[in-house]
């Protein structure tokens, strides 16, 4: 009887798999083509929502597992990332786990930087985050880090010659008793 939430479900590839592994799967995304996603999903044990109505669809402390894969690096601002961090803390059950991937800031020592899509040739990441900043954000929300590392989006490309190739991921568990 486990429930999951995917942030940035897109066409529904991972969400479709989740409907076979979880009792109920939720998906949140900014696009308006939910009808196309619904036509792809095989099961009926899911709900889709926009960020603006997440609180109506996904109840507090109701989710066992939150995940996002190769999505958060496309966010347009740090405020959007912080919104999702707040939502993750809100929806996760005590003991629940989150696993997100994000664009890593390898360019400078700032907590985050944003780059305009129009200026990037490969339409890569627009939001790059410092790993220590991400870990601090989640730890402040009562999420204990289990693992935090760097992964390659395209293992055949070197992250040294193509810095936009790498991203970081963090796995956290919501504490059973939240610390304010």
Coordinates of C-alpha atoms in Angstrom, one line a residue:
X1 CA 0.0 0.0 0.0
X2 CA 2.8 2.4 -0.9
X3 CA 2.3 5.7 -2.8
X4 CA 4.8 7.6 -4.9
X5 CA 5.1 11.1 -6.5
X6 CA 7.1 11.9 -9.6
X7 CA 8.1 15.5 -10.1
X8 CA 8.2 16.2 -13.8
X9 CA 6.5 13.2 -15.2
X10 CA 6.6 14.4 -18.9
X11 CA 5.1 11.8 -21.2
X12 CA 4.8 9.3 -18.3
X13 CA 7.5 6.8 -19.0
X14 CA 8.6 6.4 -15.4
X15 CA 5.2 7.1 -14.0
X16 CA 3.8 4.2 -16.0
X17 CA 6.3 1.9 -14.5
X18 CA 5.5 3.3 -11.0
X19 CA 1.8 2.4 -11.4
X20 CA 2.9 -1.3 -11.5
X21 CA 5.1 -0.9 -8.4
X22 CA 3.0 1.3 -6.1
X23 CA -0.6 1.2 -5.0
X24 CA -1.0 4.7 -6.2
X25 CA 1.2 7.0 -8.3
X26 CA 1.0 10.8 -8.4
X27 CA 2.6 13.0 -11.0
X28 CA 3.2 16.8 -11.1
X29 CA 4.3 18.7 -14.1
X30 CA 4.0 22.1 -15.7
X31 CA 2.9 21.0 -19.2
X32 CA -0.7 21.1 -20.3
X33 CA -0.8 17.8 -22.3
X34 CA -2.0 15.5 -19.5
X35 CA -4.4 13.9 -22.0
X36 CA -1.5 12.6 -24.0
X37 CA 0.2 11.3 -20.9
X38 CA -3.0 9.6 -19.8
X39 CA -3.3 7.8 -23.1
X40 CA 0.2 6.3 -22.5
X41 CA -0.4 5.1 -18.9
X42 CA -1.5 1.5 -18.7
X43 CA -3.1 1.4 -15.3
X44 CA -5.6 3.6 -13.6
X45 CA -4.1 4.0 -10.2
X46 CA -2.6 7.5 -10.7
X47 CA -3.4 11.2 -10.4
X48 CA -1.8 14.0 -12.4
X49 CA -1.6 17.6 -11.3
X50 CA -0.1 21.0 -12.0
X51 CA 2.1 22.6 -9.3
X52 CA -0.7 25.1 -8.5
X53 CA -3.1 22.4 -7.4
X54 CA -0.7 19.9 -5.8
X55 CA -2.0 20.6 -2.3
X56 CA -5.6 19.6 -3.4
X57 CA -4.4 16.4 -5.1
X58 CA -1.5 15.1 -2.9
X59 CA -2.3 15.2 0.8
X60 CA 0.2 16.0 3.6
X61 CA 2.3 13.0 4.9
X62 CA 0.8 10.7 2.3
X63 CA 3.7 9.7 0.1
X64 CA 6.3 7.0 0.7
X65 CA 8.6 7.8 -2.2
X66 CA 9.2 11.0 -4.2
X67 CA 11.5 11.0 -7.2
X68 CA 12.6 13.2 -10.1
X69 CA 15.0 12.2 -12.8
X70 CA 16.7 14.6 -15.2
X71 CA 13.9 17.3 -14.7
X72 CA 15.0 19.7 -11.9
X73 CA 17.9 21.0 -13.9
X74 CA 15.4 22.5 -16.3
X75 CA 13.8 24.7 -13.6
X76 CA 13.7 28.4 -14.4
X77 CA 14.5 29.7 -10.9
X78 CA 15.6 28.9 -7.4
X79 CA 12.1 29.8 -6.2
X80 CA 10.7 26.9 -8.2
X81 CA 13.3 24.5 -6.7
X82 CA 12.4 25.7 -3.2
X83 CA 8.7 25.3 -3.9
X84 CA 9.3 21.6 -4.8
X85 CA 11.6 21.2 -1.7
X86 CA 8.7 22.5 0.5
X87 CA 6.2 20.2 -1.3
X88 CA 8.5 17.2 -0.8
X89 CA 8.7 17.9 2.9
X90 CA 4.9 18.4 3.1
X91 CA 3.9 15.2 1.2
X92 CA 6.4 12.7 2.5
X93 CA 5.4 10.4 5.3
X94 CA 7.7 10.2 8.3
X95 CA 10.2 7.6 7.2
X96 CA 9.5 8.3 3.5
X97 CA 12.3 8.6 1.0
X98 CA 13.1 11.1 -1.8
X99 CA 15.5 10.6 -4.7
X100 CA 16.0 13.6 -6.9
X101 CA 18.6 14.4 -9.6
X102 CA 19.5 18.1 -10.2
X103 CA 21.9 20.1 -12.3
X104 CA 25.2 20.6 -10.4
X105 CA 26.9 23.9 -10.1
X106 CA 30.5 23.2 -11.1
X107 CA 31.1 26.7 -12.4
X108 CA 31.6 28.8 -9.3
X109 CA 31.1 28.8 -5.5
X110 CA 27.6 30.2 -5.5
X111 CA 24.7 28.3 -4.0
X112 CA 23.1 28.3 -7.4
X113 CA 23.2 29.9 -10.8
X114 CA 20.7 30.1 -13.6
X115 CA 21.4 30.2 -17.3
X116 CA 18.9 31.4 -19.9
X117 CA 17.9 28.5 -22.3
X118 CA 18.1 30.8 -25.3
X119 CA 21.8 31.3 -24.6
X120 CA 22.7 27.6 -24.4
X121 CA 23.5 25.8 -27.6
X122 CA 22.5 22.3 -26.3
X123 CA 19.4 23.5 -24.4
X124 CA 20.9 21.9 -21.3
X125 CA 20.4 22.9 -17.7
X126 CA 19.1 26.2 -16.7
X127 CA 19.4 25.8 -12.9
X128 CA 22.7 24.6 -11.4
X129 CA 22.8 24.0 -7.7
X130 CA 25.7 23.5 -5.2
X131 CA 25.5 20.1 -3.6
X132 CA 26.1 21.6 -0.1
X133 CA 23.2 24.0 -0.7
X134 CA 20.8 21.2 -1.7
X135 CA 21.8 19.1 1.2
X136 CA 21.4 22.1 3.6
X137 CA 17.9 22.8 2.2
X138 CA 16.7 19.2 2.7
X139 CA 18.3 18.8 6.1
X140 CA 16.6 22.0 7.3
X141 CA 13.3 20.4 6.2
X142 CA 13.9 17.3 8.4
X143 CA 15.2 15.1 5.6
X144 CA 18.3 13.2 6.5
X145 CA 20.8 12.5 3.7
X146 CA 21.3 8.8 2.9
X147 CA 23.5 9.3 -0.2
X148 CA 24.6 12.3 -2.2
X149 CA 26.8 11.9 -5.3
X150 CA 27.4 12.9 -8.9
X151 CA 26.1 10.9 -11.9
X152 CA 26.5 11.3 -15.6
X153 CA 23.5 11.9 -17.8
X154 CA 25.4 10.5 -20.8
X155 CA 28.1 8.1 -19.6
X156 CA 29.7 8.1 -23.0
X157 CA 30.6 11.8 -22.7
X158 CA 33.3 13.1 -20.3
X159 CA 32.0 15.4 -17.6
X160 CA 35.4 17.1 -17.7
X161 CA 35.0 18.2 -21.4
X162 CA 31.3 18.7 -21.1
X163 CA 30.3 20.0 -17.6
X164 CA 26.6 20.1 -18.5
X165 CA 26.8 16.3 -18.9
X166 CA 26.9 15.7 -15.2
X167 CA 24.3 16.1 -12.5
X168 CA 24.0 15.3 -8.9
X169 CA 21.5 13.2 -7.0
X170 CA 20.5 13.1 -3.4
X171 CA 18.6 10.5 -1.5
X172 CA 17.0 11.5 1.8
X173 CA 14.7 10.1 4.3
X174 CA 12.1 12.1 6.3
X175 CA 12.8 11.9 9.9
X176 CA 10.2 10.2 12.1
X177 CA 10.1 13.3 14.2
X178 CA 10.5 16.6 12.4
X179 CA 12.9 19.2 13.8
X180 CA 11.8 22.8 13.5

